[in-house]
mmCIF file of C-alpha atoms and ligand atoms in Angstrom:
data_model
loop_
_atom_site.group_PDB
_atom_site.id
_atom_site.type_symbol
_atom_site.label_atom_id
_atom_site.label_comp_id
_atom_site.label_asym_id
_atom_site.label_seq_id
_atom_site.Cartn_x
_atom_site.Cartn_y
_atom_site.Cartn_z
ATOM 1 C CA UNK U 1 46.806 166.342 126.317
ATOM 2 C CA UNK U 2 45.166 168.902 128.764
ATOM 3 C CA UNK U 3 42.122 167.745 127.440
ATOM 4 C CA UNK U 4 42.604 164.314 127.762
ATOM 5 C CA UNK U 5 42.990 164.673 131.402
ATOM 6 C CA UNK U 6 40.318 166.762 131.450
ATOM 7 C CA UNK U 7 38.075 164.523 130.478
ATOM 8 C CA UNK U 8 39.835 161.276 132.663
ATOM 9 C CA UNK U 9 38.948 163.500 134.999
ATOM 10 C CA UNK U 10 35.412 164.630 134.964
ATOM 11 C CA UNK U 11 34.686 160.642 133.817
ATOM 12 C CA UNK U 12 36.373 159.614 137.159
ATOM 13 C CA UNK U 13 34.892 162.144 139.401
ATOM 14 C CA UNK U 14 31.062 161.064 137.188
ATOM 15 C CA UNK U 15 31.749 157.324 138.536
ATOM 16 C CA UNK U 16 30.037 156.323 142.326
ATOM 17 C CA UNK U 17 33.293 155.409 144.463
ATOM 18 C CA UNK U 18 32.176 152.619 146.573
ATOM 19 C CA UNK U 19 34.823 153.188 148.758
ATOM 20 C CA UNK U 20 33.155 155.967 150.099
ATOM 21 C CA UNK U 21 30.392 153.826 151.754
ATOM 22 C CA UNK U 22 32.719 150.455 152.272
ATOM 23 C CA UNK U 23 36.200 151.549 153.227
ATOM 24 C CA UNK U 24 37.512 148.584 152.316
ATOM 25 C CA UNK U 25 36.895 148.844 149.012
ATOM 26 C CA UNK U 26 39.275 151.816 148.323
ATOM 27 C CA UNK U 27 42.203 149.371 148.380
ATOM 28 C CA UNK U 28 40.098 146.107 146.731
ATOM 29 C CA UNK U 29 37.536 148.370 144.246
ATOM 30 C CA UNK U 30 38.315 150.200 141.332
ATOM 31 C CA UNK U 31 40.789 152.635 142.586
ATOM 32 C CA UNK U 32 39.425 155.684 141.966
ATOM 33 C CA UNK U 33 40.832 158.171 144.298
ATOM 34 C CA UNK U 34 44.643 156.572 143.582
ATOM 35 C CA UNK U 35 43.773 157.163 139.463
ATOM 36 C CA UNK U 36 42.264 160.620 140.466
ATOM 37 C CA UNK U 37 45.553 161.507 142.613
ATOM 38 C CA UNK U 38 47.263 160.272 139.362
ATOM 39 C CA UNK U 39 46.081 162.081 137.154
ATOM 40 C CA UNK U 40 46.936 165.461 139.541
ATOM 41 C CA UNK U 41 50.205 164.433 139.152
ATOM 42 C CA UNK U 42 50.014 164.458 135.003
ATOM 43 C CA UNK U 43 48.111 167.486 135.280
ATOM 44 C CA UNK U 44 50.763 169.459 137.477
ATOM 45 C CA UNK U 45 53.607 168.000 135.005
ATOM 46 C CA UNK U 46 51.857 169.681 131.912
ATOM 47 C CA UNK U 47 50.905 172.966 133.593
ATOM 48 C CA UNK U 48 54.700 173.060 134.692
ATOM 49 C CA UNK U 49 56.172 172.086 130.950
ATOM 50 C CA UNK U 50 53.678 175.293 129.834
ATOM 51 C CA UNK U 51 55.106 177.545 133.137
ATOM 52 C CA UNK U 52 58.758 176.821 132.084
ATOM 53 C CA UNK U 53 57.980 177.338 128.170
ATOM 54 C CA UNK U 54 56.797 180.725 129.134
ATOM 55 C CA UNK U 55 59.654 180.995 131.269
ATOM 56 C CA UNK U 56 62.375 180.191 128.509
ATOM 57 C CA UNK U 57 60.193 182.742 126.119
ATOM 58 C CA UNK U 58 60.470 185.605 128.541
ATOM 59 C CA UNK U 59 63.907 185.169 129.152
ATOM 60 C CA UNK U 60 64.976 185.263 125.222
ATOM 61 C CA UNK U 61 63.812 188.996 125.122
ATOM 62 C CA UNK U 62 66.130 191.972 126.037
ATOM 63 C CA UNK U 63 63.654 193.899 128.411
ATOM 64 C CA UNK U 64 61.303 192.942 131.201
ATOM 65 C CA UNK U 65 58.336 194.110 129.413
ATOM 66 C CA UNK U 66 56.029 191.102 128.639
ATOM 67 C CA UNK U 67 55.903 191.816 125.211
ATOM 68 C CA UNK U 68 51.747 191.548 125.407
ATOM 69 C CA UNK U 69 51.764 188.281 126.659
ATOM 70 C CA UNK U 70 49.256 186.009 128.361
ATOM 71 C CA UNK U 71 47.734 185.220 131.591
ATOM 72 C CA UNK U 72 50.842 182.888 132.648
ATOM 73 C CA UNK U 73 53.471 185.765 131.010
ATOM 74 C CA UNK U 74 52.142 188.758 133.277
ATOM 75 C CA UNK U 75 51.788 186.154 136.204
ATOM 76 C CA UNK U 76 55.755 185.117 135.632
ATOM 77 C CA UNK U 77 56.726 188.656 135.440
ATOM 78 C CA UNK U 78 55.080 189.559 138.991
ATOM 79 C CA UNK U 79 56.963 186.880 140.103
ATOM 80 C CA UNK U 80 60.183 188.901 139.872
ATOM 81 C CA UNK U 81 59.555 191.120 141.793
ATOM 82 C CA UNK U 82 57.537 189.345 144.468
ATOM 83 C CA UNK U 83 58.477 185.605 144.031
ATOM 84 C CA UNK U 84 57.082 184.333 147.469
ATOM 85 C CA UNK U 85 53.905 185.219 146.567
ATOM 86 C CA UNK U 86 53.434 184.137 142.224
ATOM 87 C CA UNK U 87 55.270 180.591 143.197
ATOM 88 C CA UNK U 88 55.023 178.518 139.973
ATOM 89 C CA UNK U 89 52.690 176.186 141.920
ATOM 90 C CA UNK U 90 50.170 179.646 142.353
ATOM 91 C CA UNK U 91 50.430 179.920 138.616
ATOM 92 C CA UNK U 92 49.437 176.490 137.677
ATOM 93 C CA UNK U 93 46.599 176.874 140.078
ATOM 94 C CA UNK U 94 44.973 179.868 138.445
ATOM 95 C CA UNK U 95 45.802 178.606 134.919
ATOM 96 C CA UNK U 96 43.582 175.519 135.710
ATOM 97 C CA UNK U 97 41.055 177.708 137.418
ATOM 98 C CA UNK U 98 40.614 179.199 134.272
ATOM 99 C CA UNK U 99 40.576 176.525 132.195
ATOM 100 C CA UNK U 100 37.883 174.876 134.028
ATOM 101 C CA UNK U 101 35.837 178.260 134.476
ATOM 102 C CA UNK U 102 35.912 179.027 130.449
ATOM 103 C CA UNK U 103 34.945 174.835 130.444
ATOM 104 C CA UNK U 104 31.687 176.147 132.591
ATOM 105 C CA UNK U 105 30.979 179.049 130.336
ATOM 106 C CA UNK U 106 31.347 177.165 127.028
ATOM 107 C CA UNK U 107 28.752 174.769 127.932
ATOM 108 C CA UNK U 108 25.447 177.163 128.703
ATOM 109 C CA UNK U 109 26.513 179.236 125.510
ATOM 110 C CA UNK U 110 25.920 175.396 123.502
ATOM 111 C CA UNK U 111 22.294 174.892 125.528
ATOM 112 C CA UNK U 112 21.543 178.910 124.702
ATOM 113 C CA UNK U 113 21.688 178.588 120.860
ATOM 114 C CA UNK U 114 20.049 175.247 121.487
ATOM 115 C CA UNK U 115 17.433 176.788 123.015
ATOM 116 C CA UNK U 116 17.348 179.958 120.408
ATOM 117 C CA UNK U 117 16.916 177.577 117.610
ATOM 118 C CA UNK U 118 14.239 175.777 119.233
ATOM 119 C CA UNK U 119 11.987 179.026 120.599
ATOM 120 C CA UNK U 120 12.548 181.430 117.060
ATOM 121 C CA UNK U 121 10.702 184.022 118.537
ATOM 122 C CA UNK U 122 12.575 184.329 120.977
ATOM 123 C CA UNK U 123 16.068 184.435 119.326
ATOM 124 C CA UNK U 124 14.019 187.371 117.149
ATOM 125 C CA UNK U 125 13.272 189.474 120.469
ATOM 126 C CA UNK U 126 16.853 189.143 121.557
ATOM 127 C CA UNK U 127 18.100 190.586 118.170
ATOM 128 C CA UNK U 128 15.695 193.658 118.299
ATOM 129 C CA UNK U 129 16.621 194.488 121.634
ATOM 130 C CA UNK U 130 20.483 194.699 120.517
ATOM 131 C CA UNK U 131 19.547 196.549 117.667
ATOM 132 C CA UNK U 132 17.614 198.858 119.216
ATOM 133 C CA UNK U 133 20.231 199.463 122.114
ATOM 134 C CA UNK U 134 23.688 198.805 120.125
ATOM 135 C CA UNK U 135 22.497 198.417 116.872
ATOM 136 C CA UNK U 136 24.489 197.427 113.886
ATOM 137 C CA UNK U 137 27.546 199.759 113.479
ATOM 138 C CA UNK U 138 29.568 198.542 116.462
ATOM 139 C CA UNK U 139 30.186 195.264 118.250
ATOM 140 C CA UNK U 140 28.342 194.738 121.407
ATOM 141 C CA UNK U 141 30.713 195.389 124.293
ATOM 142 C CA UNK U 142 30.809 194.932 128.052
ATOM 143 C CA UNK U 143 28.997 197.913 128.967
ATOM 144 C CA UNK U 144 26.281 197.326 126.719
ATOM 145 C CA UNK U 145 25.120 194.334 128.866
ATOM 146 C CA UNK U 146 23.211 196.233 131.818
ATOM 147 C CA UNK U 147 21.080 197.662 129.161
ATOM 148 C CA UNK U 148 20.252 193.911 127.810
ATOM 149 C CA UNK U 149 18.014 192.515 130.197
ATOM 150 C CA UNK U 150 16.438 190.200 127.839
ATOM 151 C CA UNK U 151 19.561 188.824 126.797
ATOM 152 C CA UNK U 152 20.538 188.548 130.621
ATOM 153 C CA UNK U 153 17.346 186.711 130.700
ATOM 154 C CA UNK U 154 17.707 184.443 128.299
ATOM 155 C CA UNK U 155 21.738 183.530 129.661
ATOM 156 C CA UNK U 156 19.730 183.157 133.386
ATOM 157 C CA UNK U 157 16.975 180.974 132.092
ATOM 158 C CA UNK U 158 19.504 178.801 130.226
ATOM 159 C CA UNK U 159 21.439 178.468 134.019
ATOM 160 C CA UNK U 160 18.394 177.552 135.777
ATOM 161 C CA UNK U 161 17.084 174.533 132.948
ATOM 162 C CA UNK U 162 21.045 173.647 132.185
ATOM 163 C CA UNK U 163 23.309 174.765 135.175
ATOM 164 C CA UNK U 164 26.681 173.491 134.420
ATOM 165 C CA UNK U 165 27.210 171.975 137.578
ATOM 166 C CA UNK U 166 23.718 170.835 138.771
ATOM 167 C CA UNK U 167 25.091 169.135 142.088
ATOM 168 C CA UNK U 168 27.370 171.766 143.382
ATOM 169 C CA UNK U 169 30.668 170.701 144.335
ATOM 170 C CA UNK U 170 30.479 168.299 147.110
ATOM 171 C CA UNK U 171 30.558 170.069 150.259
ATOM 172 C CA UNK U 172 31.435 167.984 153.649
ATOM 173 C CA UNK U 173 29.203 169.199 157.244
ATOM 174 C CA UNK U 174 31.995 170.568 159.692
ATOM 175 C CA UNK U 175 29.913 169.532 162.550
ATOM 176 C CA UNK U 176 26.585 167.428 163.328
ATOM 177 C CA UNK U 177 23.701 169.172 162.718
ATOM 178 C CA UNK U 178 20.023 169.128 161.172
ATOM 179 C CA UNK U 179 18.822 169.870 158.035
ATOM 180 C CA UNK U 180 14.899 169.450 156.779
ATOM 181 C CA UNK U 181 14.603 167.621 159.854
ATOM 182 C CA UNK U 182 17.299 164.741 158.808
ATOM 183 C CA UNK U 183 20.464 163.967 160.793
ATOM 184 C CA UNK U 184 23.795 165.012 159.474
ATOM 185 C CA UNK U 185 26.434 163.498 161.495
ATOM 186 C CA UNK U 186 29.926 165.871 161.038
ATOM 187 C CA UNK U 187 32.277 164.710 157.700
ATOM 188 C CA UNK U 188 29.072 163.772 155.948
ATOM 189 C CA UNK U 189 29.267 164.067 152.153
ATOM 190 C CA UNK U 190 27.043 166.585 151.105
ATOM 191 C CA UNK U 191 25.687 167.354 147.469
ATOM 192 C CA UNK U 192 22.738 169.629 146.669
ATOM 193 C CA UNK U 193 20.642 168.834 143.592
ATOM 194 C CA UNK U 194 20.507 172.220 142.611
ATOM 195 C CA UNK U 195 18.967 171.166 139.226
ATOM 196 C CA UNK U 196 15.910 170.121 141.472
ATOM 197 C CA UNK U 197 15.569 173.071 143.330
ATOM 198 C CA UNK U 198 15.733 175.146 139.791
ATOM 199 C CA UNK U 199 13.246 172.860 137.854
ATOM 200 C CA UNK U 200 10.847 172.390 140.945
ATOM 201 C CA UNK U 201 6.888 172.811 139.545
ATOM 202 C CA UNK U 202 5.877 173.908 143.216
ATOM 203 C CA UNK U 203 8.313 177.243 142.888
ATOM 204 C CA UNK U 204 8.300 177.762 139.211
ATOM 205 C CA UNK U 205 5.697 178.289 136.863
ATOM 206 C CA UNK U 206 6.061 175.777 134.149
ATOM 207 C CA UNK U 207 9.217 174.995 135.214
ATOM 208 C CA UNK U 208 9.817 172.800 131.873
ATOM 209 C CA UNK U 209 9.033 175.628 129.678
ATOM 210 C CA UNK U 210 11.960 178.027 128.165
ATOM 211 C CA UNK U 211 10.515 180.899 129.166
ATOM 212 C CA UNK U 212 13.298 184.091 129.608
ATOM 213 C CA UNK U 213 10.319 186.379 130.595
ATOM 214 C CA UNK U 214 10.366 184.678 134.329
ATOM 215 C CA UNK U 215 13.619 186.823 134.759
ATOM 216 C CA UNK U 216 12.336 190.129 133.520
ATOM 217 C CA UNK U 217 9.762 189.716 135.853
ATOM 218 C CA UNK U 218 9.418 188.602 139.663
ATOM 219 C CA UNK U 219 9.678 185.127 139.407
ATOM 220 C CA UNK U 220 13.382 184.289 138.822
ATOM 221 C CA UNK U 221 14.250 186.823 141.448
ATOM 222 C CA UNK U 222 16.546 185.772 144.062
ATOM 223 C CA UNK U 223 14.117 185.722 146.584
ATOM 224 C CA UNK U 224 15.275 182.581 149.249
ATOM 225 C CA UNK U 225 17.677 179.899 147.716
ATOM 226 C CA UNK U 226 15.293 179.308 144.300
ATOM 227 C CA UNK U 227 17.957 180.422 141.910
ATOM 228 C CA UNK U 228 21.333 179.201 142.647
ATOM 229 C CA UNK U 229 23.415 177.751 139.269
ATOM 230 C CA UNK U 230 26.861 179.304 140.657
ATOM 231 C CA UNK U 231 26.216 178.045 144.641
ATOM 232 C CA UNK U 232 25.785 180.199 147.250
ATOM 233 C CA UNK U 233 27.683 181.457 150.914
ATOM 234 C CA UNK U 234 31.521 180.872 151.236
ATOM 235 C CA UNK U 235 32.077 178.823 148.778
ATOM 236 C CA UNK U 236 29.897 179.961 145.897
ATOM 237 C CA UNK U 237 31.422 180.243 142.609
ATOM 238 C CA UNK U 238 34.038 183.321 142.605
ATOM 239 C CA UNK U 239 34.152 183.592 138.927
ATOM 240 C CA UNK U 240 30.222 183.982 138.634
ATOM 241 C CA UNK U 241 30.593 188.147 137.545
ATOM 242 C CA UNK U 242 33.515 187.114 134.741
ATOM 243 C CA UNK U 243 31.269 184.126 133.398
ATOM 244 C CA UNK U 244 27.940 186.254 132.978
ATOM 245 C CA UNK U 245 30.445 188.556 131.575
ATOM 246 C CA UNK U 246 32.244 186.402 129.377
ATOM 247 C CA UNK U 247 28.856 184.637 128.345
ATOM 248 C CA UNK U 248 26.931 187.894 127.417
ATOM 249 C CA UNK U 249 28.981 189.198 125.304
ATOM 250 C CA UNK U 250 29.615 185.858 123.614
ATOM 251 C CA UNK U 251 26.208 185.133 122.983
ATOM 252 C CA UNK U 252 25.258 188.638 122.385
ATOM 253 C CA UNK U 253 27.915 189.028 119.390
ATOM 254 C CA UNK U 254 26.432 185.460 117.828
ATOM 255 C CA UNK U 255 22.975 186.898 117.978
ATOM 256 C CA UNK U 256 23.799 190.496 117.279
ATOM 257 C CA UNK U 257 25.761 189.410 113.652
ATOM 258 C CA UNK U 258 24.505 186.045 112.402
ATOM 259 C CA UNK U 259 21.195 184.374 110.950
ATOM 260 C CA UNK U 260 20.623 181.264 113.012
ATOM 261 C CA UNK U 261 18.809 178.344 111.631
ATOM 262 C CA UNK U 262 18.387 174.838 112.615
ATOM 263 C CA UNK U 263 20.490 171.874 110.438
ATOM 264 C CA UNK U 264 17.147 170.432 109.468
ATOM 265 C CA UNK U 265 13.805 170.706 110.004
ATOM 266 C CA UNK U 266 13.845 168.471 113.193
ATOM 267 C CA UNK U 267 13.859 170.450 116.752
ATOM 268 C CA UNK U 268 17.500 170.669 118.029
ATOM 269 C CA UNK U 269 17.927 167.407 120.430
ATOM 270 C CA UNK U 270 18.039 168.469 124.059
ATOM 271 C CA UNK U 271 19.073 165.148 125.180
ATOM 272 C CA UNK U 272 21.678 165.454 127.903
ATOM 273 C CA UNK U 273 25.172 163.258 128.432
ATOM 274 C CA UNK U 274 24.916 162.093 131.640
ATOM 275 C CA UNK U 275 27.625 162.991 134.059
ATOM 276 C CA UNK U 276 29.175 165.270 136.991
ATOM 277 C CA UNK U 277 28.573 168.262 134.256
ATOM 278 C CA UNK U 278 25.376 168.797 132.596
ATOM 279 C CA UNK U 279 26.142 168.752 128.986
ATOM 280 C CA UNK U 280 24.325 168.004 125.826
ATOM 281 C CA UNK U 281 24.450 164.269 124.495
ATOM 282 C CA UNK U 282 24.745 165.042 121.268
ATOM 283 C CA UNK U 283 26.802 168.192 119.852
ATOM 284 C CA UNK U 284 24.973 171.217 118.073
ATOM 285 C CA UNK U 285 24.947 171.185 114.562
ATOM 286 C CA UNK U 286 23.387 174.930 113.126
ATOM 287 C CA UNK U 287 23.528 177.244 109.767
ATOM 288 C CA UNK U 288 24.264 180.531 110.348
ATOM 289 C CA UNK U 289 24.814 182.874 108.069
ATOM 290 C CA UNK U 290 25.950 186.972 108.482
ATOM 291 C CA UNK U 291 23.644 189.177 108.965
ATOM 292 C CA UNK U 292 23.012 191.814 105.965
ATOM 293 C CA UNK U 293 25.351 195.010 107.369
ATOM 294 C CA UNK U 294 27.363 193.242 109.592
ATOM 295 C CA UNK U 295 30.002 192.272 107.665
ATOM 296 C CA UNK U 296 31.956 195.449 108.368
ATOM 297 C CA UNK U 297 31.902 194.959 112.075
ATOM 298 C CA UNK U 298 32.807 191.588 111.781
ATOM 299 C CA UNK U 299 36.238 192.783 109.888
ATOM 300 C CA UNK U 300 37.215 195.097 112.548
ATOM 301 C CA UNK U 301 37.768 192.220 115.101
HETATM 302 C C1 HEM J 1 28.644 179.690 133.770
HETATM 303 C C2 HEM J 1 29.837 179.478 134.297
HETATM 304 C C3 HEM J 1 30.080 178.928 135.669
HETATM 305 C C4 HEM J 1 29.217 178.252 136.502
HETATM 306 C C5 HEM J 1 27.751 177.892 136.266
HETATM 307 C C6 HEM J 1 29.958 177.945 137.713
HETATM 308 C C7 HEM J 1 29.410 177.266 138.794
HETATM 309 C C8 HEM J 1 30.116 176.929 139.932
HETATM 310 C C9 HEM J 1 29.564 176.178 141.035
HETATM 311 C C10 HEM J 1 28.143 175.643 141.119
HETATM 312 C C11 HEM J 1 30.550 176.042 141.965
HETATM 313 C C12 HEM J 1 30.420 175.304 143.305
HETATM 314 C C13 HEM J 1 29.790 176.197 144.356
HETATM 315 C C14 HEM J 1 29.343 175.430 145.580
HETATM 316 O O1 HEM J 1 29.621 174.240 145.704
HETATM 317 O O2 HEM J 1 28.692 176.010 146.451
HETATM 318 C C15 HEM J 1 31.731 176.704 141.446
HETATM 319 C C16 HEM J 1 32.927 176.775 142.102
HETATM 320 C C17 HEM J 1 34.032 177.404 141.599
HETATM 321 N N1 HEM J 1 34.132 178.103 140.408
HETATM 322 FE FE1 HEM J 1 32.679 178.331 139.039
HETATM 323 N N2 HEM J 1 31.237 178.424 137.584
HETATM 324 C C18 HEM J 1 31.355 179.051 136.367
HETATM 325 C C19 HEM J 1 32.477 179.689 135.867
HETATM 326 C C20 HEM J 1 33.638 179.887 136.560
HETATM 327 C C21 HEM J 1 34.759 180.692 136.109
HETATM 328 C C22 HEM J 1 34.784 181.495 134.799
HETATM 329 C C23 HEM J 1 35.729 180.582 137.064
HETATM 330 C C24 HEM J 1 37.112 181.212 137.130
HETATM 331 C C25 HEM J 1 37.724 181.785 136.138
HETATM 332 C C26 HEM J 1 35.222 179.718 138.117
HETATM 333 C C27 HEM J 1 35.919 179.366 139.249
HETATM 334 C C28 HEM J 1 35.419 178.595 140.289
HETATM 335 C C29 HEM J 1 36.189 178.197 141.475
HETATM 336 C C30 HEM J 1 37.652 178.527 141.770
HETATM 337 C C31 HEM J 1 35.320 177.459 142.300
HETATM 338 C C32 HEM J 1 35.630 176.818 143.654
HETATM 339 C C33 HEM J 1 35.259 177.805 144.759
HETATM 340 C C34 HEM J 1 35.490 177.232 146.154
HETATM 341 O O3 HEM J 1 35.484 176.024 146.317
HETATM 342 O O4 HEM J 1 35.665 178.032 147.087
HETATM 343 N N3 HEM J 1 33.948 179.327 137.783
HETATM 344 N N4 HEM J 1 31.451 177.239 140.212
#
């Protein structure tokens, strides 16, 4: 059901709202913000039925431990002892957060294997590196990633040619003021195209080419505002450090213990949906197979 909304959602928020340039509209058009504010409402109901389930599971045991629960059961049990701070409504919050954030990270790991599968060579280089630095008698784990920088690469070049959210969030100017020269009275809708600035030919070389070198080298530096796939200044994305986190070791423990190959002989179609999130049009299909002497790591997890 979560997902249903979900997707309501992000298929709402996808469609131009006229009544943003003709006020009138809001109350004659299509109705979006009234289905949007709906949908909150659905959303909210579900993420309370899940509090209170948690709630009636806690209860049921003898002690306060959480009995090595999840994200909701440690956030319940704070709430004992400092309930005006972990209100219920403060735990639905963060259990959307999260939702959406892990939405954000699933996406760039689908476009990375895309990617992999379409530029063998450079799936190959990623493997050697983690073999050379892990190699094949332990899982890859968090620390391991500062010693990865091609595999950083590869995640950073897969942000700048597929960042989840290639518009930003729409921000609104506080007060009137110029930008490039152009007008922006104050309450103005603003949304960067971010993909633009990250596929432009006159700052990147090649820009159309996957090409995780760029990173290892100066080019994909942060110099200016070139780079930018989780925002930047007040509001930039405050989950950014747990994503790359959450991303590298993902896609490091695919590469690290399986054989890719492509479904067919065809290149993997890099055709995207179109949509408030960039994702692909058409879902990955890939055979993989274990890698010789990974088997036993694999059965430790
Ligand atoms: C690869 C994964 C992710 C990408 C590319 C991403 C990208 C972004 C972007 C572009 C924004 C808007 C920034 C702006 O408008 O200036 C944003 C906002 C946000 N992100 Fe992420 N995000 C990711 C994962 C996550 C995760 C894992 C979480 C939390 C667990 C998260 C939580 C948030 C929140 C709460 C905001 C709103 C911040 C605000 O408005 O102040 N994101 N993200």
């Amino acid at each position: 059901m979560f997902r249903e909304i979900h997707e309501e959602t992000f298929s709402l928020a996808s469609m131009p709202n006229f009544g943003d340039f003709i006020p009138i509209m809001k109350w004659i058009g299509p109705r979006t913000e009234k289905r949007l504010a709906d949908l909150q409402i659905k959303r909210e109901r579900f993420m309370q039925n899940m509090v209170e389930e948690h709630r009636k599971r806690l209860a049921s045991f003898d002690s306060d431990e959480t009995q090595g629960g999840n994200m909701i059961d440690i956030l319940l049990s704070l709430q004992k002892t400092d309930p005006e701070f972990y209100k219920d409504e403060m735990i639905r919050s963060l259990v959307v957060v999260q939702l959406l954030g892990t939405e954000s990270s699933v996406n760039p790991m689908e476009w990375a294997i895309s990617l992999l599968l379409n530029h063998p060579k450079v799936l190959k280089k990623a493997q050697a590196e983690i073999d050379n630095i892990v190699g094949q008698e332990r899982l890859i784990n968090e620390t391991d990633l500062a010693r990865l920088p091609y595999v950083c690469a590869i995640i950073n070049e897969t942000l700048r040619m597929y960042p989840p959210g290639p518009l930003l969030m729409p921000h609104e100017s506080s007060q009137d003021c110029t930008v490039g020269g152009y007008r922006v009275p104050r309450g103005t809708m603003l949304l960067v195209n971010m993909w633009a600035i990250q596929n432009d030919p006159k700052i990147w070389v090649d820009p159309e080419k996957f090409r995780p070198e760029r990173f290892e080298d100066n080019e994909g530096m942060r110099d200016g505002f070139k780079f930018l796939p989780f925002g930047t200044g007040r509001r930039r994305c405050p989950g950014d450090g747990l994503a790359m986190c959450v991303i590298g070791l993902t896609l490091g423990s695919l590469i690290q213990c399986f054989e890719w190959e492509k479904a067919n002989e065809e290149m993997v179609d890099m055709r995207e949906k179109s949509g408030f999130q960039l994702a692909k049009d058409r879902p990955l299909h890939v055979k993989c197979r274990i890698r010789p002497g990974m088997d036993e790591v694999l059965s430790q997890i």
